[in-house]
Coordinates of C-alpha atoms in Angstrom, one line a residue:
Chain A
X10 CA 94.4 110.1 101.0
X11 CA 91.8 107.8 102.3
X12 CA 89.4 110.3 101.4
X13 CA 87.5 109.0 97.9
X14 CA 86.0 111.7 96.0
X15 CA 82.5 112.4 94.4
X16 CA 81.1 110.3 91.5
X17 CA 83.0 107.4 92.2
X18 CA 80.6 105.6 94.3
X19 CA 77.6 104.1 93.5
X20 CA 74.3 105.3 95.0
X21 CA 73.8 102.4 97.0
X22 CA 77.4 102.6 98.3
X23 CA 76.8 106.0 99.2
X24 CA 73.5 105.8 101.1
X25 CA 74.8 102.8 103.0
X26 CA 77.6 105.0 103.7
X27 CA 75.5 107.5 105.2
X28 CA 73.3 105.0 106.8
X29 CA 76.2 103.7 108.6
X30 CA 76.7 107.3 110.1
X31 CA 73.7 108.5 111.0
X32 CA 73.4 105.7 113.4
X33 CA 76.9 106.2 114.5
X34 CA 76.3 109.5 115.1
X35 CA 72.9 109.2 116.9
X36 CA 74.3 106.1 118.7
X37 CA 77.3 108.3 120.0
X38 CA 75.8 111.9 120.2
X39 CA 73.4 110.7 123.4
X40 CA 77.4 110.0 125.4
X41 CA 78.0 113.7 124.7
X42 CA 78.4 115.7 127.8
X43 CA 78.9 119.5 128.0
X44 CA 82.3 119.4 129.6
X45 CA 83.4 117.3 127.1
X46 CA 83.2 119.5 124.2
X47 CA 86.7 121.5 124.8
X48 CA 88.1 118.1 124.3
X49 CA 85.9 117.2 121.5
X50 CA 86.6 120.4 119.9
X51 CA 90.5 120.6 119.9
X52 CA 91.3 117.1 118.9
X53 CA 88.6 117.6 116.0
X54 CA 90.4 121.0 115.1
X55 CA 94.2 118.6 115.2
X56 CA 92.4 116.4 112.9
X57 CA 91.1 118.8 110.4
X58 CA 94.5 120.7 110.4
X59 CA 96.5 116.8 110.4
X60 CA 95.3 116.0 107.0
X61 CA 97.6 119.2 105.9
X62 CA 100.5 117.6 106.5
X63 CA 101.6 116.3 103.5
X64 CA 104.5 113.1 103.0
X65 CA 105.7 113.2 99.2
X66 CA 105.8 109.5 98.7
X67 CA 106.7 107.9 95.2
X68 CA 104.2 109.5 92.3
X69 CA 101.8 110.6 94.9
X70 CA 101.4 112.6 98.1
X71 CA 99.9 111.1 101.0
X72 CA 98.3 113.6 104.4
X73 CA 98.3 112.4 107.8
X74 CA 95.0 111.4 109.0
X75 CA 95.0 110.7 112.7
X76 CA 91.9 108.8 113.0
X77 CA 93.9 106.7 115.9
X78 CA 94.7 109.9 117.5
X79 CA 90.7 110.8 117.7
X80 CA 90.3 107.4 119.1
X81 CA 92.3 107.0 121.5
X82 CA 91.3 110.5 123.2
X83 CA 87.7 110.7 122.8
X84 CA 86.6 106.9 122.9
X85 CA 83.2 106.5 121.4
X86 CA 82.9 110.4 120.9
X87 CA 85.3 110.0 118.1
X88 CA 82.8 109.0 115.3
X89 CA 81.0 112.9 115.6
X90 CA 84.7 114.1 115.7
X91 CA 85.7 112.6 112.1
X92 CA 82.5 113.7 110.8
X93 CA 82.7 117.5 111.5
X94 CA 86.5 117.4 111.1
X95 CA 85.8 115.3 107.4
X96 CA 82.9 118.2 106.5
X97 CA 85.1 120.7 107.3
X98 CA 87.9 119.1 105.4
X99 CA 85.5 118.2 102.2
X100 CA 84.4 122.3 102.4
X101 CA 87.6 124.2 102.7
X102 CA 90.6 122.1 101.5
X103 CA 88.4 120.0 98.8
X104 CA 89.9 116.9 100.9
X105 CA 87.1 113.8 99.5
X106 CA 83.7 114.3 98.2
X107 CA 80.5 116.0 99.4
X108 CA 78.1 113.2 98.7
X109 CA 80.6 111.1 99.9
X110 CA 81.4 112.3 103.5
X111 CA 78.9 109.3 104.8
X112 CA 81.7 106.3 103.5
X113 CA 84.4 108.5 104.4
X114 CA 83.5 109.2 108.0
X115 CA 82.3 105.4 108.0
X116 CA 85.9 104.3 107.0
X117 CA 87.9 106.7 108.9
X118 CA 85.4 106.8 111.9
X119 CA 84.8 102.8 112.4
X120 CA 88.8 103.2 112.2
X121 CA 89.1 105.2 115.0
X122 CA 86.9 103.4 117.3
X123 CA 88.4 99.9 116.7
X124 CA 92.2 102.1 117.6
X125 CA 90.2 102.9 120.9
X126 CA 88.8 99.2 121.4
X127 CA 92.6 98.6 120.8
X128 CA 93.8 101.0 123.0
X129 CA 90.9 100.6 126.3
X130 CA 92.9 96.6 126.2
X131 CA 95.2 98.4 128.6
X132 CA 93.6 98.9 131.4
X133 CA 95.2 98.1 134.6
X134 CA 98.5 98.1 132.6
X135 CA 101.6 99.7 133.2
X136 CA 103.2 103.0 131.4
X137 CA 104.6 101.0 128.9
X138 CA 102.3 98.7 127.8
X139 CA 100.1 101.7 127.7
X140 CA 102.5 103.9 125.3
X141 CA 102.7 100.5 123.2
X142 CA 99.2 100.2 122.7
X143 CA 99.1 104.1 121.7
X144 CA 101.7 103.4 119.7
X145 CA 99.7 100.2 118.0
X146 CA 96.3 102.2 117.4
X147 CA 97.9 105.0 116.3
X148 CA 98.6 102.6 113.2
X149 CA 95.9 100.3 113.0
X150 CA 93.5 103.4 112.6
X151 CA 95.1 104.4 109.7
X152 CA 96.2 100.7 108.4
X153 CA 92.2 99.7 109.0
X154 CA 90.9 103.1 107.0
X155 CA 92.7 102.2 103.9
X156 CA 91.6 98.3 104.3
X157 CA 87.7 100.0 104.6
X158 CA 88.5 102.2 101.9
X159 CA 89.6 99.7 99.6
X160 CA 86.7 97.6 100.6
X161 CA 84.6 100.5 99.5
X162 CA 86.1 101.2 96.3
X163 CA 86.0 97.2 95.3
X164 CA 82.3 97.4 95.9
X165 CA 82.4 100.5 92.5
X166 CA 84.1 97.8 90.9
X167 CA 88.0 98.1 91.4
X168 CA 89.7 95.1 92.0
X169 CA 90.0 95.0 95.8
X170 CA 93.7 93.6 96.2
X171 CA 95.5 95.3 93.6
X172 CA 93.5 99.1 95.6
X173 CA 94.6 97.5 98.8
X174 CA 98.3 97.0 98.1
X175 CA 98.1 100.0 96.2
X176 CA 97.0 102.1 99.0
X177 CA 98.5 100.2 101.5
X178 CA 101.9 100.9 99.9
X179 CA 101.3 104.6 99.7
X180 CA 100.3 104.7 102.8
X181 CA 103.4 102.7 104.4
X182 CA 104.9 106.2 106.0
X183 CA 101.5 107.6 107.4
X184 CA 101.1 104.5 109.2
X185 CA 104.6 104.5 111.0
X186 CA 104.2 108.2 111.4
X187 CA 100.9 108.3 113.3
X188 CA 102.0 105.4 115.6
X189 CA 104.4 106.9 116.7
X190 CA 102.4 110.2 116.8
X191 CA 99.9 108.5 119.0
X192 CA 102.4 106.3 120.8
X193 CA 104.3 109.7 122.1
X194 CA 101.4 111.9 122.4
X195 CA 99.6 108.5 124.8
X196 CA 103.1 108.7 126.8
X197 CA 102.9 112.5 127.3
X198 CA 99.4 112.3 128.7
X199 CA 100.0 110.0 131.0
X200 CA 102.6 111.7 132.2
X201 CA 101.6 114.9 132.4
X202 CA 97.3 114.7 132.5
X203 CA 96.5 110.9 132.7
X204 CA 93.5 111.5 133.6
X205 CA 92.5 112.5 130.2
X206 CA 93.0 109.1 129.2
X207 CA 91.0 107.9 131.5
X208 CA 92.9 104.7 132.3
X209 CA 94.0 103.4 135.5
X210 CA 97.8 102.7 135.4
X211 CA 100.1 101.4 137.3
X212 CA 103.9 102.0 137.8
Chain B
X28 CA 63.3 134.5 119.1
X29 CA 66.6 131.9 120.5
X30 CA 65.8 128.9 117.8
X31 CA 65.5 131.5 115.4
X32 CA 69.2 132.8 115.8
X33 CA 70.2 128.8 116.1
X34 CA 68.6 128.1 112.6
X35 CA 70.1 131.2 111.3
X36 CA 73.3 130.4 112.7
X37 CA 73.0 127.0 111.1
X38 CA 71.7 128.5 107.6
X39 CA 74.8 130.7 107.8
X40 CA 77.4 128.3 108.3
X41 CA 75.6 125.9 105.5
X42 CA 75.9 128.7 102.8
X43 CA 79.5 130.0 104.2
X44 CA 80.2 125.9 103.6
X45 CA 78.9 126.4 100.0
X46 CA 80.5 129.2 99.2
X47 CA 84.0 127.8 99.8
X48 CA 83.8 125.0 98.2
X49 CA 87.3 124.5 95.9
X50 CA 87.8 122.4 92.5
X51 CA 91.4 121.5 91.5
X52 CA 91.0 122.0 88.4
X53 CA 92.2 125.8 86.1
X54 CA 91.5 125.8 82.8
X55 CA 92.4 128.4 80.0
X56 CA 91.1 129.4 76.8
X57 CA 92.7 129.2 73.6
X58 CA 93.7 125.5 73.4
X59 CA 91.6 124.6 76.6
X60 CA 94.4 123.6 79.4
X61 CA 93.0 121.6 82.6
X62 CA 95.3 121.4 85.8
X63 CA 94.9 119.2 88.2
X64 CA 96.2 118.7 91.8
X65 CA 96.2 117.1 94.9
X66 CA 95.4 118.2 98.6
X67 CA 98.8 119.3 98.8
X68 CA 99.7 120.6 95.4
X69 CA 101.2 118.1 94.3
X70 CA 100.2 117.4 90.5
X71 CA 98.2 114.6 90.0
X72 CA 100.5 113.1 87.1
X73 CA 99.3 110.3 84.6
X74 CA 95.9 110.6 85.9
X75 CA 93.3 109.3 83.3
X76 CA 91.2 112.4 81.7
X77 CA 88.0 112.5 80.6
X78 CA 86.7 114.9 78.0
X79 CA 82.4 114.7 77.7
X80 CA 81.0 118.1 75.3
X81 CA 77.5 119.7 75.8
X82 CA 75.4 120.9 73.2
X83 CA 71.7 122.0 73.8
X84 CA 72.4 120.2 77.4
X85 CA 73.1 116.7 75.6
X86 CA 76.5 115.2 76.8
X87 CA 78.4 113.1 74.8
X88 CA 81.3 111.8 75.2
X89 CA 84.7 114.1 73.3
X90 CA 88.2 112.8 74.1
X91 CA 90.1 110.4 76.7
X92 CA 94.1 111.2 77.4
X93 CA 96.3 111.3 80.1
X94 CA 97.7 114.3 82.6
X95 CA 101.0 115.1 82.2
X96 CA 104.1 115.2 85.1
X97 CA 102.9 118.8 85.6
X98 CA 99.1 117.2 86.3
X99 CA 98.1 119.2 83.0
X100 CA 96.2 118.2 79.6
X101 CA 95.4 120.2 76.7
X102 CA 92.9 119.6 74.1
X103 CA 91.3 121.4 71.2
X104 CA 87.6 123.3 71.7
X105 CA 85.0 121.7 69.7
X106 CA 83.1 123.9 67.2
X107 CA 79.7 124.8 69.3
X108 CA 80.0 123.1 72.3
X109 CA 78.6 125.0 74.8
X110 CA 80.2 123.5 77.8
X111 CA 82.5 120.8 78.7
X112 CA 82.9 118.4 81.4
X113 CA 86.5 117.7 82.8
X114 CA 86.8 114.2 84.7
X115 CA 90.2 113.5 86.0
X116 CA 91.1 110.2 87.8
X117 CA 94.2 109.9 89.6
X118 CA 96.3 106.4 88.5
X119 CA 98.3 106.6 91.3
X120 CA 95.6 106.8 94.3
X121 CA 92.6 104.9 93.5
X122 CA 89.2 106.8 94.8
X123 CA 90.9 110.0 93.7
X124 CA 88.7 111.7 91.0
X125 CA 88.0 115.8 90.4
X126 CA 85.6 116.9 88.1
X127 CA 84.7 120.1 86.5
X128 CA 82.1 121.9 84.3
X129 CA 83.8 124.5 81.7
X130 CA 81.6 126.7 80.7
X131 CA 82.5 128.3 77.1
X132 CA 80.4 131.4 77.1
X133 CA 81.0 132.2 80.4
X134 CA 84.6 131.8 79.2
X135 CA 84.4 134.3 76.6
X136 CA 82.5 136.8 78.2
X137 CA 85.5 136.5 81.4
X138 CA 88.3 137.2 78.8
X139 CA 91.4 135.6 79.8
X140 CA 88.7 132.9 81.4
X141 CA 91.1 131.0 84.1
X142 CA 88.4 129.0 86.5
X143 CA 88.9 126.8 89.8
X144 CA 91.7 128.8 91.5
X145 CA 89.4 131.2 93.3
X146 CA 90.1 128.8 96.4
X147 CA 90.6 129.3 99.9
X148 CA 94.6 129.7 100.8
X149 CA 95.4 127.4 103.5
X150 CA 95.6 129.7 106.1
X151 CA 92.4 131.0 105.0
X152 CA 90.6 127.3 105.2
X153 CA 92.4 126.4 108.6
X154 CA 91.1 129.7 110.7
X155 CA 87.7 129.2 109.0
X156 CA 87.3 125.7 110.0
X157 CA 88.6 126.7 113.9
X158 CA 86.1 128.9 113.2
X159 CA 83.2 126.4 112.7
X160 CA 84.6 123.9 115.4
X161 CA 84.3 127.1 117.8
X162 CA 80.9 128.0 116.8
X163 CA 79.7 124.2 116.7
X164 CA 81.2 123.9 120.6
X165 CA 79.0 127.0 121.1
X166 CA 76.2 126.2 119.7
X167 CA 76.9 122.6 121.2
X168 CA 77.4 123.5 124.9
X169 CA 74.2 126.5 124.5
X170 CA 72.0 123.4 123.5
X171 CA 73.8 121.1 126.3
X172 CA 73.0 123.8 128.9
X173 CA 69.3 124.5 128.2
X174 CA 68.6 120.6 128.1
X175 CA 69.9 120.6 131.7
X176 CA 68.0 123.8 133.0
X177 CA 64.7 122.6 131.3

């Protein structure tokens, strides 16, 4: 539930927002390569179908959001995948706002690539360290998204810590899931098609 | 003749896109009942309502109160409003707001005048979206491919 709806948000949030991802999006759409986009596509469709899985937690519900996922398998290709999968998801499931898809793809998207800065540290590891560090952006995507997002919504004039803890509470059970999500779905790829990783692992 | 069927391609997703979009709130005449919901449908309970009636296309502000465990709120119509606007924050997830324009003589002319539930189902919204991913990887890897031939 990192996804803030419409008319919260000032203007100048918003546009920022959008600014922020247009440039992402330009920045990263010049990497994209044809033989890419199978990969692109099915880890955008798991990410627009994730946020369907709900965990009752307390008085609310909270969706899986796999942000981390999308980072750690696409690297910087992941910023265009949260953006289709969050238009799609804003369209079709009413998941966030319209006008606010440019903060919500900054949030979840910015997210995703810090989980793959996190993740790319293992290089010239072994297995384990690897399936550690799936396991650790797997959470800190979805840990730093509701950081961002309570960010964002102090800027409209909530009180930032009280969101945070808020959100960060509710959000306790998506973060545990999706590292281990991440961590088992890393230590399946390398075992079966590490090269989709693209790391170079030893032992 | 090729950037024609691209645009329209486009055009045609954009208005599929509008067409689907999905408010979670019902409402029903009589005394006026809102409903709101989560993603999941889960009721959005003790979320803060906000009531604003137009007249003439002048909004002013009608009635604040609060959702019930069911995520529903009730409230009397106002004589000669001609629409309302329902605002619904949740309490519980801050940044989680739905909002919706009741429309009283569309209303009346509907009858038993229930709104907002003419969503997707699920299933409908997850093979439309693999839909669009499919035809965006189309569309994607046709553009990739001339870029490389030209």
């Amino acid at each position: 539930m990192v996804h803030i709806s419409d008319g919260v948000l000032s203007g100048e949030v918003l546009a920022a927002g959008w600014l922020v991802t247009v440039v992402a999006l330009a920045l990263t759409l010049r990497r994209l390569r044809a033989e890419e986009i199978p990969k692109l596509s099915l880890t955008t469709a798991a990410f627009f179908v994730a946020s369907l899985v709900h965990v009752p937690f307390g008085p609310t519900s909270v969706h899986l959001i796999m942000n981390g996922l999308v980072g750690v398998i696409l690297g910087p290709l992941a910023f265009i995948s949260v953006f289709i999968g969050l238009v799609l998801q804003a369209f079709l499931f009413g998941h966030g706002g319209i006008t606010v898809i440019g903060v919500n793809a900054m949030n979840m998207g910015l997210s995703a690539l810090a989980a793959y800065a996190l993740f790319r540290m293992s290089k010239m590891k072994n297995k384990v360290q690897v399936g550690v560090l799936g396991f650790l952006a797997g959470g800190l995507a979805v840990a730093l998204a509701v950081i961002l997002t309570a960010l964002v919504l102090f800027l409209a004039g909530e009180e930032f810590t009280a969101v945070a803890i808020a959100l960060l509470i509710a959000h306790i059970p998506i973060i545990i899931i999706e590292a281990i999500i991440v961590g088992s779905i890393v230590a399946f790829l390398l075992r079966i098609k590490p090269e989709m990783l693209k790391l170079e692992v030893s032992g | 003749m090729k950037k024609f069927l691209i645009a329209l391609t486009i055009l045609l997703i954009l208005l599929g896109m509008a067409a689907a979009h999905r408010v979670h709130i019902s409402s029903r005449i009589g005394e006026i009942r809102v409903k709101s919901w989560f993603g999941g449908g889960k009721p959005i309970a003790d979320g803060t309502v906000r009531i604003y009636a137009i007249k003439d296309g002048i909004e002013e502000f009608y009635l604040e109160g609060v959702t019930d465990e069911k995520g529903e709120y009730g409230f009397q119509p106002k004589i000669g409003t001609d629409a309302y606007r329902v605002e619904i924050e949740s309490t519980d997830l801050p940044g989680h707001r739905v909002e919706e324009i009741i429309n009283m003589t569309s209303m009346q002319s509907a009858g038993e005048g229930i709104r907002g539930e003419t969503e997707l189902s699920t299933y409908q919204g997850i093979i439309a979206g693999l839909g669009y991913l499919l035809g965006l990887a189309g569309i994607a890897m046709l553009y990739l491919a001339r870029k490389k031939n030209a």
